[in-house]
Amino acid sequence: MAVTSAFCQQSMAGKMKRWLMQSAKLGSEVSDILTKLLHHEPKQRGTLEELEAWAMQVQWRSELALMPFHVTRWSRRDSGAPMVFGLTLPLTWKHSGKTIGELGMMHECGVQVLLCVKGGLRKAREVLDGKATTVMDGGDWICFGVSDDAGDIEHRHRMLTDYLQVEVGDERPSAACERAAKDPNFKGIVPFLPEFDVFHFPEYCNNAVLGPPEFANEGQNALDLRHLFEINLAGIVSEGGREPRWFPGPSEERGGLVRKGDKGLIIRVPPADSSGQFIPSVEARVLLAILEEERFRNLLNLGAGSTAAEDWRRKACMVNWMSG
């Protein structure tokens, strides 16, 4: 009991944190994590889940530090943030087992699923991006934004009601979701303030649409970003500090054309409660596939000296490839 009492006294006096920093020469971030794990108050003590989330971020940052292009956290001071919603799908959700593509979430409904956390935020068995092949099941937590410029409006209203139980009147679909999220009697959708990581598109991505080749106009390249690179873009930031193009589609007409100087925004996974931290939703290897030229060219079969590589270079308005 005496040892426990002395430990609590030292901890409450802040001495434990100072000792950790002085004796092991630990940085403030590490000492904060250890101090929380050893906190004398059980209710304020850190969890293994928080430790795991922090370790993921450390590994992610160390890998990104080796990248040839800069990846940072997106600051809302640079521009506003979009309305993003979270929804735990009911366990009895009748569309369980279907993919985002099969449900036509984006193309027909205008709902861009940014993340699908299998089993919900607290269990978080797996974090998947919102590509067409992602399967959604009851109990999963999804993060999504709503675009107002896709598909037949009456059809979209019916789909929003069917998939998300959101009744849409004469208002825009995004406004209907916002209204439902703020309604205390509606227990499904909740709004939250998102966080993003931002990366610079390399020169070879200029004049390329985000979708597959069928969405490219004449003279444009096609990245097929979701399928080939496993990247689900939440927004595109253009040079000049203009408002980002939120929830871009696969084509230029839907805001999905990459131009010179553009940056991409990728949403971060929110914590299960207010005490946790946002963590990256993609692994460093995923970003490296688009940020490193050699990996990029291998993925798109743009071999040195090939006709495909030359055609891509011409459409991207590049003088030369850096490699080969």
PDB file of C-alpha atoms in Angstrom:
ATOM      1  CA  MET A   1       0.000   0.000   0.000  1.00  0.00           C
ATOM      2  CA  ALA A   2       2.864   2.355   0.830  1.00  0.00           C
ATOM      3  CA  VAL A   3       4.400   1.835  -2.593  1.00  0.00           C
ATOM      4  CA  THR A   4       1.076   2.497  -4.298  1.00  0.00           C
ATOM      5  CA  SER A   5       0.484   5.618  -2.241  1.00  0.00           C
ATOM      6  CA  ALA A   6       3.961   6.980  -3.006  1.00  0.00           C
ATOM      7  CA  PHE A   7       3.488   6.215  -6.705  1.00  0.00           C
ATOM      8  CA  CYS A   8       0.199   8.137  -6.776  1.00  0.00           C
ATOM      9  CA  GLN A   9       1.732  11.105  -4.960  1.00  0.00           C
ATOM     10  CA  GLN A  10       4.670  11.303  -7.355  1.00  0.00           C
ATOM     11  CA  SER A  11       2.374  10.882 -10.350  1.00  0.00           C
ATOM     12  CA  MET A  12      -0.011  13.605  -9.177  1.00  0.00           C
ATOM     13  CA  ALA A  13       2.932  15.932  -8.607  1.00  0.00           C
ATOM     14  CA  GLY A  14       4.030  15.453 -12.212  1.00  0.00           C
ATOM     15  CA  LYS A  15       7.349  13.939 -11.168  1.00  0.00           C
ATOM     16  CA  MET A  16       6.881  10.685 -13.071  1.00  0.00           C
ATOM     17  CA  LYS A  17       6.786  12.472 -16.428  1.00  0.00           C
ATOM     18  CA  ARG A  18       9.888  14.537 -15.580  1.00  0.00           C
ATOM     19  CA  TRP A  19      11.782  11.404 -14.528  1.00  0.00           C
ATOM     20  CA  LEU A  20      10.823   9.629 -17.743  1.00  0.00           C
ATOM     21  CA  MET A  21      12.111  12.494 -19.848  1.00  0.00           C
ATOM     22  CA  GLN A  22      15.309  12.974 -17.840  1.00  0.00           C
ATOM     23  CA  SER A  23      16.358   9.371 -17.207  1.00  0.00           C
ATOM     24  CA  ALA A  24      15.568   7.900 -20.640  1.00  0.00           C
ATOM     25  CA  LYS A  25      15.940  11.138 -22.610  1.00  0.00           C
ATOM     26  CA  LEU A  26      12.512  10.522 -24.123  1.00  0.00           C
ATOM     27  CA  GLY A  27      10.727  13.085 -26.245  1.00  0.00           C
ATOM     28  CA  SER A  28       7.572  14.723 -24.965  1.00  0.00           C
ATOM     29  CA  GLU A  29       5.334  12.591 -27.240  1.00  0.00           C
ATOM     30  CA  VAL A  30       6.717   9.310 -25.872  1.00  0.00           C
ATOM     31  CA  SER A  31       6.620  10.498 -22.285  1.00  0.00           C
ATOM     32  CA  ASP A  32       2.996  11.624 -22.733  1.00  0.00           C
ATOM     33  CA  ILE A  33       2.018   8.138 -23.920  1.00  0.00           C
ATOM     34  CA  LEU A  34       3.862   6.404 -21.060  1.00  0.00           C
ATOM     35  CA  THR A  35       2.505   8.818 -18.470  1.00  0.00           C
ATOM     36  CA  LYS A  36      -1.040   8.148 -19.642  1.00  0.00           C
ATOM     37  CA  LEU A  37      -0.512   4.371 -19.598  1.00  0.00           C
ATOM     38  CA  LEU A  38       0.770   4.589 -16.008  1.00  0.00           C
ATOM     39  CA  HIS A  39      -1.768   7.174 -14.815  1.00  0.00           C
ATOM     40  CA  HIS A  40      -2.765   6.827 -11.169  1.00  0.00           C
ATOM     41  CA  GLU A  41      -6.462   7.400 -12.008  1.00  0.00           C
ATOM     42  CA  PRO A  42      -7.943   4.326 -13.753  1.00  0.00           C
ATOM     43  CA  LYS A  43     -10.506   6.425 -15.618  1.00  0.00           C
ATOM     44  CA  GLN A  44      -7.736   8.553 -17.148  1.00  0.00           C
ATOM     45  CA  ARG A  45      -5.375   5.670 -17.827  1.00  0.00           C
ATOM     46  CA  GLY A  46      -4.509   4.987 -21.455  1.00  0.00           C
ATOM     47  CA  THR A  47      -5.577   1.838 -23.299  1.00  0.00           C
ATOM     48  CA  LEU A  48      -3.704  -0.629 -25.473  1.00  0.00           C
ATOM     49  CA  GLU A  49      -5.840   0.548 -28.404  1.00  0.00           C
ATOM     50  CA  GLU A  50      -4.515   4.093 -27.950  1.00  0.00           C
ATOM     51  CA  LEU A  51      -0.958   2.762 -27.744  1.00  0.00           C
ATOM     52  CA  GLU A  52      -1.492   0.800 -30.966  1.00  0.00           C
ATOM     53  CA  ALA A  53      -2.899   3.876 -32.738  1.00  0.00           C
ATOM     54  CA  TRP A  54       0.088   5.953 -31.638  1.00  0.00           C
ATOM     55  CA  ALA A  55       2.534   3.248 -32.780  1.00  0.00           C
ATOM     56  CA  MET A  56       0.838   3.168 -36.189  1.00  0.00           C
ATOM     57  CA  GLN A  57       1.306   6.903 -36.566  1.00  0.00           C
ATOM     58  CA  VAL A  58       4.988   6.711 -35.593  1.00  0.00           C
ATOM     59  CA  GLN A  59       5.632   3.971 -38.168  1.00  0.00           C
ATOM     60  CA  TRP A  60       3.631   5.868 -40.805  1.00  0.00           C
ATOM     61  CA  ARG A  61       5.553   9.099 -40.212  1.00  0.00           C
ATOM     62  CA  SER A  62       8.929   7.345 -40.324  1.00  0.00           C
ATOM     63  CA  GLU A  63       8.048   5.707 -43.654  1.00  0.00           C
ATOM     64  CA  LEU A  64       6.720   8.931 -45.113  1.00  0.00           C
ATOM     65  CA  ALA A  65       9.900  10.741 -44.104  1.00  0.00           C
ATOM     66  CA  LEU A  66      11.702   8.730 -46.781  1.00  0.00           C
ATOM     67  CA  MET A  67       9.350   9.874 -49.521  1.00  0.00           C
ATOM     68  CA  PRO A  68      10.566  12.181 -52.265  1.00  0.00           C
ATOM     69  CA  PHE A  69       7.352  14.227 -51.988  1.00  0.00           C
ATOM     70  CA  HIS A  70       5.929  16.030 -48.990  1.00  0.00           C
ATOM     71  CA  VAL A  71       2.980  14.525 -47.091  1.00  0.00           C
ATOM     72  CA  THR A  72       1.449  16.580 -44.297  1.00  0.00           C
ATOM     73  CA  ARG A  73      -1.678  16.971 -42.218  1.00  0.00           C
ATOM     74  CA  TRP A  74      -4.321  19.156 -43.833  1.00  0.00           C
ATOM     75  CA  SER A  75      -5.030  22.361 -41.932  1.00  0.00           C
ATOM     76  CA  ARG A  76      -8.609  23.615 -41.904  1.00  0.00           C
ATOM     77  CA  ARG A  77      -7.159  27.104 -41.636  1.00  0.00           C
ATOM     78  CA  ASP A  78      -6.105  26.749 -45.279  1.00  0.00           C
ATOM     79  CA  SER A  79      -9.694  26.221 -46.325  1.00  0.00           C
ATOM     80  CA  GLY A  80     -12.973  24.955 -44.959  1.00  0.00           C
ATOM     81  CA  ALA A  81     -13.817  21.316 -44.356  1.00  0.00           C
ATOM     82  CA  PRO A  82     -16.749  19.533 -45.966  1.00  0.00           C
ATOM     83  CA  MET A  83     -19.716  18.083 -44.144  1.00  0.00           C
ATOM     84  CA  VAL A  84     -18.801  14.458 -43.513  1.00  0.00           C
ATOM     85  CA  PHE A  85     -21.060  11.917 -41.848  1.00  0.00           C
ATOM     86  CA  GLY A  86     -20.550   8.728 -39.892  1.00  0.00           C
ATOM     87  CA  LEU A  87     -23.057   5.881 -39.768  1.00  0.00           C
ATOM     88  CA  THR A  88     -23.035   2.491 -38.080  1.00  0.00           C
ATOM     89  CA  LEU A  89     -25.007   0.230 -40.388  1.00  0.00           C
ATOM     90  CA  PRO A  90     -27.768  -1.632 -38.516  1.00  0.00           C
ATOM     91  CA  LEU A  91     -27.013  -5.284 -37.765  1.00  0.00           C
ATOM     92  CA  THR A  92     -30.174  -6.115 -39.717  1.00  0.00           C
ATOM     93  CA  TRP A  93     -29.218  -3.907 -42.710  1.00  0.00           C
ATOM     94  CA  LYS A  94     -30.888  -5.588 -45.687  1.00  0.00           C
ATOM     95  CA  HIS A  95     -28.039  -4.809 -48.094  1.00  0.00           C
ATOM     96  CA  SER A  96     -25.382  -6.681 -46.077  1.00  0.00           C
ATOM     97  CA  GLY A  97     -22.869  -8.533 -48.224  1.00  0.00           C
ATOM     98  CA  LYS A  98     -23.131  -6.218 -51.214  1.00  0.00           C
ATOM     99  CA  THR A  99     -20.312  -4.086 -52.553  1.00  0.00           C
ATOM    100  CA  ILE A 100     -20.307  -0.319 -52.927  1.00  0.00           C
ATOM    101  CA  GLY A 101     -20.241  -0.815 -56.695  1.00  0.00           C
ATOM    102  CA  GLU A 102     -23.217  -3.176 -56.690  1.00  0.00           C
ATOM    103  CA  LEU A 103     -25.224  -0.655 -54.687  1.00  0.00           C
ATOM    104  CA  GLY A 104     -24.253   2.226 -57.007  1.00  0.00           C
ATOM    105  CA  MET A 105     -23.457   4.376 -53.992  1.00  0.00           C
ATOM    106  CA  MET A 106     -21.488   7.026 -55.894  1.00  0.00           C
ATOM    107  CA  HIS A 107     -22.598   6.876 -59.511  1.00  0.00           C
ATOM    108  CA  GLU A 108     -26.334   6.589 -58.833  1.00  0.00           C
ATOM    109  CA  CYS A 109     -26.769   7.848 -55.290  1.00  0.00           C
ATOM    110  CA  GLY A 110     -24.050  10.503 -55.023  1.00  0.00           C
ATOM    111  CA  VAL A 111     -22.864   9.031 -51.706  1.00  0.00           C
ATOM    112  CA  GLN A 112     -19.070   8.750 -51.630  1.00  0.00           C
ATOM    113  CA  VAL A 113     -18.057   6.203 -49.013  1.00  0.00           C
ATOM    114  CA  LEU A 114     -14.614   7.318 -47.844  1.00  0.00           C
ATOM    115  CA  LEU A 115     -14.006   4.600 -45.261  1.00  0.00           C
ATOM    116  CA  CYS A 116     -15.592   1.346 -44.133  1.00  0.00           C
ATOM    117  CA  VAL A 117     -14.477   0.170 -40.692  1.00  0.00           C
ATOM    118  CA  LYS A 118     -15.412  -3.491 -40.363  1.00  0.00           C
ATOM    119  CA  GLY A 119     -17.130  -4.305 -37.102  1.00  0.00           C
ATOM    120  CA  GLY A 120     -17.487  -0.637 -36.105  1.00  0.00           C
ATOM    121  CA  LEU A 121     -15.091   1.927 -34.672  1.00  0.00           C
ATOM    122  CA  ARG A 122     -14.601   0.189 -31.317  1.00  0.00           C
ATOM    123  CA  LYS A 123     -13.745  -3.243 -32.722  1.00  0.00           C
ATOM    124  CA  ALA A 124     -12.138  -1.956 -35.954  1.00  0.00           C
ATOM    125  CA  ARG A 125     -11.218  -5.381 -37.325  1.00  0.00           C
ATOM    126  CA  GLU A 126     -10.156  -3.825 -40.620  1.00  0.00           C
ATOM    127  CA  VAL A 127     -10.213  -0.379 -42.230  1.00  0.00           C
ATOM    128  CA  LEU A 128     -11.155  -0.396 -45.907  1.00  0.00           C
ATOM    129  CA  ASP A 129     -11.387   2.461 -48.360  1.00  0.00           C
ATOM    130  CA  GLY A 130     -14.557   3.097 -50.305  1.00  0.00           C
ATOM    131  CA  LYS A 131     -13.654   1.451 -53.595  1.00  0.00           C
ATOM    132  CA  ALA A 132     -16.278  -0.317 -55.696  1.00  0.00           C
ATOM    133  CA  THR A 133     -15.268  -3.821 -54.499  1.00  0.00           C
ATOM    134  CA  THR A 134     -15.535  -3.016 -50.773  1.00  0.00           C
ATOM    135  CA  VAL A 135     -18.205  -5.178 -49.147  1.00  0.00           C
ATOM    136  CA  MET A 136     -20.420  -3.543 -46.519  1.00  0.00           C
ATOM    137  CA  ASP A 137     -22.139  -5.484 -43.735  1.00  0.00           C
ATOM    138  CA  GLY A 138     -24.423  -4.729 -40.839  1.00  0.00           C
ATOM    139  CA  GLY A 139     -22.405  -3.480 -37.869  1.00  0.00           C
ATOM    140  CA  ASP A 140     -19.805  -1.771 -40.068  1.00  0.00           C
ATOM    141  CA  TRP A 141     -19.133   1.934 -39.557  1.00  0.00           C
ATOM    142  CA  ILE A 142     -18.988   3.984 -42.740  1.00  0.00           C
ATOM    143  CA  CYS A 143     -17.749   7.516 -43.272  1.00  0.00           C
ATOM    144  CA  PHE A 144     -19.230   9.298 -46.270  1.00  0.00           C
ATOM    145  CA  GLY A 145     -19.839  12.596 -48.015  1.00  0.00           C
ATOM    146  CA  VAL A 146     -22.731  13.480 -50.306  1.00  0.00           C
ATOM    147  CA  SER A 147     -22.466  15.066 -53.743  1.00  0.00           C
ATOM    148  CA  ASP A 148     -25.427  16.955 -55.176  1.00  0.00           C
ATOM    149  CA  ASP A 149     -24.607  16.611 -58.869  1.00  0.00           C
ATOM    150  CA  ALA A 150     -24.906  12.918 -59.725  1.00  0.00           C
ATOM    151  CA  GLY A 151     -27.755  10.909 -61.196  1.00  0.00           C
ATOM    152  CA  ASP A 152     -31.483  11.355 -61.482  1.00  0.00           C
ATOM    153  CA  ILE A 153     -32.686  13.334 -58.467  1.00  0.00           C
ATOM    154  CA  GLU A 154     -35.827  11.298 -57.761  1.00  0.00           C
ATOM    155  CA  HIS A 155     -33.889   8.037 -58.047  1.00  0.00           C
ATOM    156  CA  ARG A 156     -31.255   9.399 -55.662  1.00  0.00           C
ATOM    157  CA  HIS A 157     -33.910  10.370 -53.137  1.00  0.00           C
ATOM    158  CA  ARG A 158     -35.315   6.827 -53.165  1.00  0.00           C
ATOM    159  CA  MET A 159     -31.844   5.331 -52.736  1.00  0.00           C
ATOM    160  CA  LEU A 160     -30.952   7.597 -49.817  1.00  0.00           C
ATOM    161  CA  THR A 161     -34.135   6.521 -48.083  1.00  0.00           C
ATOM    162  CA  ASP A 162     -33.463   2.857 -48.829  1.00  0.00           C
ATOM    163  CA  TYR A 163     -29.765   2.754 -47.901  1.00  0.00           C
ATOM    164  CA  LEU A 164     -29.520   5.338 -45.120  1.00  0.00           C
ATOM    165  CA  GLN A 165     -33.138   5.759 -43.975  1.00  0.00           C
ATOM    166  CA  VAL A 166     -32.923   9.490 -44.785  1.00  0.00           C
ATOM    167  CA  GLU A 167     -36.181  10.995 -46.011  1.00  0.00           C
ATOM    168  CA  VAL A 168     -35.473  13.627 -48.677  1.00  0.00           C
ATOM    169  CA  GLY A 169     -37.986  16.347 -49.495  1.00  0.00           C
ATOM    170  CA  ASP A 170     -37.346  19.221 -51.881  1.00  0.00           C
ATOM    171  CA  GLU A 171     -33.889  19.920 -50.449  1.00  0.00           C
ATOM    172  CA  ARG A 172     -30.523  18.872 -51.798  1.00  0.00           C
ATOM    173  CA  PRO A 173     -29.432  15.353 -50.738  1.00  0.00           C
ATOM    174  CA  SER A 174     -26.476  16.761 -48.763  1.00  0.00           C
ATOM    175  CA  ALA A 175     -28.828  19.118 -46.924  1.00  0.00           C
ATOM    176  CA  ALA A 176     -31.174  16.210 -46.141  1.00  0.00           C
ATOM    177  CA  CYS A 177     -28.314  14.212 -44.596  1.00  0.00           C
ATOM    178  CA  GLU A 178     -27.193  17.253 -42.613  1.00  0.00           C
ATOM    179  CA  ARG A 179     -30.727  17.794 -41.322  1.00  0.00           C
ATOM    180  CA  ALA A 180     -31.000  14.128 -40.282  1.00  0.00           C
ATOM    181  CA  ALA A 181     -27.587  14.215 -38.605  1.00  0.00           C
ATOM    182  CA  LYS A 182     -28.588  17.208 -36.478  1.00  0.00           C
ATOM    183  CA  ASP A 183     -31.997  15.798 -35.561  1.00  0.00           C
ATOM    184  CA  PRO A 184     -31.835  14.419 -31.976  1.00  0.00           C
ATOM    185  CA  ASN A 185     -34.615  11.986 -32.849  1.00  0.00           C
ATOM    186  CA  PHE A 186     -32.650  10.496 -35.743  1.00  0.00           C
ATOM    187  CA  LYS A 187     -30.194   7.991 -34.282  1.00  0.00           C
ATOM    188  CA  GLY A 188     -28.438   6.825 -37.445  1.00  0.00           C
ATOM    189  CA  ILE A 189     -26.227   9.473 -39.032  1.00  0.00           C
ATOM    190  CA  VAL A 190     -23.867  11.688 -37.046  1.00  0.00           C
ATOM    191  CA  PRO A 191     -21.765  14.584 -38.418  1.00  0.00           C
ATOM    192  CA  PHE A 192     -18.139  15.006 -37.443  1.00  0.00           C
ATOM    193  CA  LEU A 193     -15.291  17.339 -38.267  1.00  0.00           C
ATOM    194  CA  PRO A 194     -12.876  15.322 -40.418  1.00  0.00           C
ATOM    195  CA  GLU A 195      -9.098  15.402 -40.570  1.00  0.00           C
ATOM    196  CA  PHE A 196      -7.065  14.787 -43.715  1.00  0.00           C
ATOM    197  CA  ASP A 197      -3.574  13.990 -44.924  1.00  0.00           C
ATOM    198  CA  VAL A 198      -2.461  15.929 -47.991  1.00  0.00           C
ATOM    199  CA  PHE A 199       0.062  14.945 -50.662  1.00  0.00           C
ATOM    200  CA  HIS A 200       1.356  16.637 -53.815  1.00  0.00           C
ATOM    201  CA  PHE A 201       0.476  14.959 -57.095  1.00  0.00           C
ATOM    202  CA  PRO A 202       3.705  14.324 -59.048  1.00  0.00           C
ATOM    203  CA  GLU A 203       4.128  15.891 -62.488  1.00  0.00           C
ATOM    204  CA  TYR A 204       3.243  12.655 -64.271  1.00  0.00           C
ATOM    205  CA  CYS A 205      -0.290  12.817 -62.799  1.00  0.00           C
ATOM    206  CA  ASN A 206      -1.054  16.117 -64.561  1.00  0.00           C
ATOM    207  CA  ASN A 207      -3.993  16.007 -66.975  1.00  0.00           C
ATOM    208  CA  ALA A 208      -5.202  12.634 -65.669  1.00  0.00           C
ATOM    209  CA  VAL A 209      -8.709  11.798 -64.459  1.00  0.00           C
ATOM    210  CA  LEU A 210      -9.171   9.895 -61.216  1.00  0.00           C
ATOM    211  CA  GLY A 211     -11.315   7.198 -62.806  1.00  0.00           C
ATOM    212  CA  PRO A 212     -10.583   4.407 -65.298  1.00  0.00           C
ATOM    213  CA  PRO A 213      -9.946   5.056 -69.031  1.00  0.00           C
ATOM    214  CA  GLU A 214     -13.611   5.193 -70.023  1.00  0.00           C
ATOM    215  CA  PHE A 215     -13.955   8.438 -68.036  1.00  0.00           C
ATOM    216  CA  ALA A 216     -11.036  10.175 -69.768  1.00  0.00           C
ATOM    217  CA  ASN A 217     -11.707  12.660 -72.552  1.00  0.00           C
ATOM    218  CA  GLU A 218      -9.531  12.718 -75.654  1.00  0.00           C
ATOM    219  CA  GLY A 219      -5.984  13.778 -74.743  1.00  0.00           C
ATOM    220  CA  GLN A 220      -6.332  12.845 -71.051  1.00  0.00           C
ATOM    221  CA  ASN A 221      -4.676  10.076 -69.036  1.00  0.00           C
ATOM    222  CA  ALA A 222      -6.577   7.913 -66.536  1.00  0.00           C
ATOM    223  CA  LEU A 223      -5.233   7.008 -63.071  1.00  0.00           C
ATOM    224  CA  ASP A 224      -7.983   4.592 -61.991  1.00  0.00           C
ATOM    225  CA  LEU A 225      -7.001   5.740 -58.515  1.00  0.00           C
ATOM    226  CA  ARG A 226      -9.369   3.610 -56.452  1.00  0.00           C
ATOM    227  CA  HIS A 227      -8.841   0.345 -58.269  1.00  0.00           C
ATOM    228  CA  LEU A 228      -5.125   0.436 -59.110  1.00  0.00           C
ATOM    229  CA  PHE A 229      -3.746   2.522 -56.244  1.00  0.00           C
ATOM    230  CA  GLU A 230      -6.321   1.781 -53.507  1.00  0.00           C
ATOM    231  CA  ILE A 231      -6.605   5.513 -52.834  1.00  0.00           C
ATOM    232  CA  ASN A 232     -10.016   7.030 -52.176  1.00  0.00           C
ATOM    233  CA  LEU A 233      -9.633  10.770 -52.595  1.00  0.00           C
ATOM    234  CA  ALA A 234     -11.800  13.041 -50.445  1.00  0.00           C
ATOM    235  CA  GLY A 235     -10.772  16.231 -52.238  1.00  0.00           C
ATOM    236  CA  ILE A 236      -8.401  17.966 -54.631  1.00  0.00           C
ATOM    237  CA  VAL A 237      -6.663  21.221 -53.694  1.00  0.00           C
ATOM    238  CA  SER A 238      -5.632  23.430 -56.610  1.00  0.00           C
ATOM    239  CA  GLU A 239      -2.915  26.067 -56.706  1.00  0.00           C
ATOM    240  CA  GLY A 240      -4.014  29.515 -55.625  1.00  0.00           C
ATOM    241  CA  GLY A 241      -5.734  28.527 -52.389  1.00  0.00           C
ATOM    242  CA  ARG A 242      -9.191  28.052 -53.852  1.00  0.00           C
ATOM    243  CA  GLU A 243     -11.836  25.928 -52.112  1.00  0.00           C
ATOM    244  CA  PRO A 244     -10.989  22.233 -52.586  1.00  0.00           C
ATOM    245  CA  ARG A 245     -13.040  20.152 -54.971  1.00  0.00           C
ATOM    246  CA  TRP A 246     -14.669  17.909 -52.388  1.00  0.00           C
ATOM    247  CA  PHE A 247     -15.679  14.332 -53.226  1.00  0.00           C
ATOM    248  CA  PRO A 248     -14.404  14.448 -56.826  1.00  0.00           C
ATOM    249  CA  GLY A 249     -15.854  11.990 -59.310  1.00  0.00           C
ATOM    250  CA  PRO A 250     -14.039   9.889 -61.919  1.00  0.00           C
ATOM    251  CA  SER A 251     -14.143  12.437 -64.763  1.00  0.00           C
ATOM    252  CA  GLU A 252     -13.291  16.059 -65.484  1.00  0.00           C
ATOM    253  CA  GLU A 253     -17.001  16.874 -65.583  1.00  0.00           C
ATOM    254  CA  ARG A 254     -17.354  15.505 -62.031  1.00  0.00           C
ATOM    255  CA  GLY A 255     -14.339  17.411 -60.694  1.00  0.00           C
ATOM    256  CA  GLY A 256     -11.904  14.514 -61.028  1.00  0.00           C
ATOM    257  CA  LEU A 257      -9.180  15.938 -63.290  1.00  0.00           C
ATOM    258  CA  VAL A 258      -5.694  16.423 -61.796  1.00  0.00           C
ATOM    259  CA  ARG A 259      -4.000  19.644 -62.933  1.00  0.00           C
ATOM    260  CA  LYS A 260      -0.491  20.986 -62.454  1.00  0.00           C
ATOM    261  CA  GLY A 261       0.228  21.808 -58.805  1.00  0.00           C
ATOM    262  CA  ASP A 262      -2.806  19.932 -57.436  1.00  0.00           C
ATOM    263  CA  LYS A 263      -2.740  18.180 -54.068  1.00  0.00           C
ATOM    264  CA  GLY A 264      -4.832  15.238 -52.912  1.00  0.00           C
ATOM    265  CA  LEU A 265      -6.704  14.932 -49.614  1.00  0.00           C
ATOM    266  CA  ILE A 266      -7.147  11.560 -47.892  1.00  0.00           C
ATOM    267  CA  ILE A 267      -9.412  11.298 -44.850  1.00  0.00           C
ATOM    268  CA  ARG A 268      -8.017  10.023 -41.546  1.00  0.00           C
ATOM    269  CA  VAL A 269      -9.785   7.427 -39.380  1.00  0.00           C
ATOM    270  CA  PRO A 270     -11.553   9.096 -36.437  1.00  0.00           C
ATOM    271  CA  PRO A 271     -11.215   7.722 -32.896  1.00  0.00           C
ATOM    272  CA  ALA A 272     -13.953   5.671 -31.259  1.00  0.00           C
ATOM    273  CA  ASP A 273     -14.379   8.410 -28.639  1.00  0.00           C
ATOM    274  CA  SER A 274     -13.224  11.952 -27.933  1.00  0.00           C
ATOM    275  CA  SER A 275     -10.136  10.816 -25.989  1.00  0.00           C
ATOM    276  CA  GLY A 276      -8.538   9.044 -28.954  1.00  0.00           C
ATOM    277  CA  GLN A 277      -6.530  10.250 -31.942  1.00  0.00           C
ATOM    278  CA  PHE A 278      -7.202  10.365 -35.674  1.00  0.00           C
ATOM    279  CA  ILE A 279      -4.938   7.934 -37.509  1.00  0.00           C
ATOM    280  CA  PRO A 280      -3.970   7.572 -41.212  1.00  0.00           C
ATOM    281  CA  SER A 281      -6.398   5.536 -43.313  1.00  0.00           C
ATOM    282  CA  VAL A 282      -3.779   4.387 -45.842  1.00  0.00           C
ATOM    283  CA  GLU A 283      -0.441   2.664 -45.414  1.00  0.00           C
ATOM    284  CA  ALA A 284       2.753   4.345 -46.573  1.00  0.00           C
ATOM    285  CA  ARG A 285       3.220   1.685 -49.278  1.00  0.00           C
ATOM    286  CA  VAL A 286      -0.085   2.799 -50.844  1.00  0.00           C
ATOM    287  CA  LEU A 287       1.057   6.401 -51.172  1.00  0.00           C
ATOM    288  CA  LEU A 288       4.493   5.352 -52.388  1.00  0.00           C
ATOM    289  CA  ALA A 289       2.859   3.629 -55.357  1.00  0.00           C
ATOM    290  CA  ILE A 290       1.777   6.989 -56.735  1.00  0.00           C
ATOM    291  CA  LEU A 291       4.560   9.197 -55.341  1.00  0.00           C
ATOM    292  CA  GLU A 292       7.523   7.163 -56.597  1.00  0.00           C
ATOM    293  CA  GLU A 293       7.869   7.174 -60.378  1.00  0.00           C
ATOM    294  CA  GLU A 294       9.275   3.669 -60.731  1.00  0.00           C
ATOM    295  CA  ARG A 295       6.434   2.089 -58.749  1.00  0.00           C
ATOM    296  CA  PHE A 296       3.911   4.244 -60.583  1.00  0.00           C
ATOM    297  CA  ARG A 297       5.148   3.183 -64.001  1.00  0.00           C
ATOM    298  CA  ASN A 298       5.286  -0.497 -63.045  1.00  0.00           C
ATOM    299  CA  LEU A 299       1.698  -0.402 -61.813  1.00  0.00           C
ATOM    300  CA  LEU A 300       0.461   1.200 -65.039  1.00  0.00           C
ATOM    301  CA  ASN A 301       2.711  -0.860 -67.325  1.00  0.00           C
ATOM    302  CA  LEU A 302       4.539   2.220 -68.610  1.00  0.00           C
ATOM    303  CA  GLY A 303       7.837   0.532 -69.437  1.00  0.00           C
ATOM    304  CA  ALA A 304      10.832   2.617 -70.515  1.00  0.00           C
ATOM    305  CA  GLY A 305      10.693   3.443 -74.223  1.00  0.00           C
ATOM    306  CA  SER A 306       7.249   1.883 -74.679  1.00  0.00           C
ATOM    307  CA  THR A 307       4.513   3.453 -76.777  1.00  0.00           C
ATOM    308  CA  ALA A 308       2.264   3.562 -73.692  1.00  0.00           C
ATOM    309  CA  ALA A 309       4.905   5.470 -71.693  1.00  0.00           C
ATOM    310  CA  GLU A 310       5.464   7.956 -74.510  1.00  0.00           C
ATOM    311  CA  ASP A 311       1.723   8.507 -74.932  1.00  0.00           C
ATOM    312  CA  TRP A 312       1.315   9.085 -71.185  1.00  0.00           C
ATOM    313  CA  ARG A 313       4.247  11.538 -71.110  1.00  0.00           C
ATOM    314  CA  ARG A 314       2.800  13.515 -74.022  1.00  0.00           C
ATOM    315  CA  LYS A 315      -0.656  13.798 -72.436  1.00  0.00           C
ATOM    316  CA  ALA A 316       0.898  14.840 -69.110  1.00  0.00           C
ATOM    317  CA  CYS A 317       2.853  17.568 -70.938  1.00  0.00           C
ATOM    318  CA  MET A 318       6.149  16.280 -69.526  1.00  0.00           C
ATOM    319  CA  VAL A 319       9.486  16.949 -71.187  1.00  0.00           C
ATOM    320  CA  ASN A 320      10.908  13.608 -70.088  1.00  0.00           C
ATOM    321  CA  TRP A 321      10.385  10.823 -67.582  1.00  0.00           C
ATOM    322  CA  MET A 322      12.864  11.052 -64.715  1.00  0.00           C
ATOM    323  CA  SER A 323      13.719   7.342 -64.926  1.00  0.00           C
ATOM    324  CA  GLY A 324      14.297   5.438 -68.148  1.00  0.00           C
TER     325      GLY A 324
END
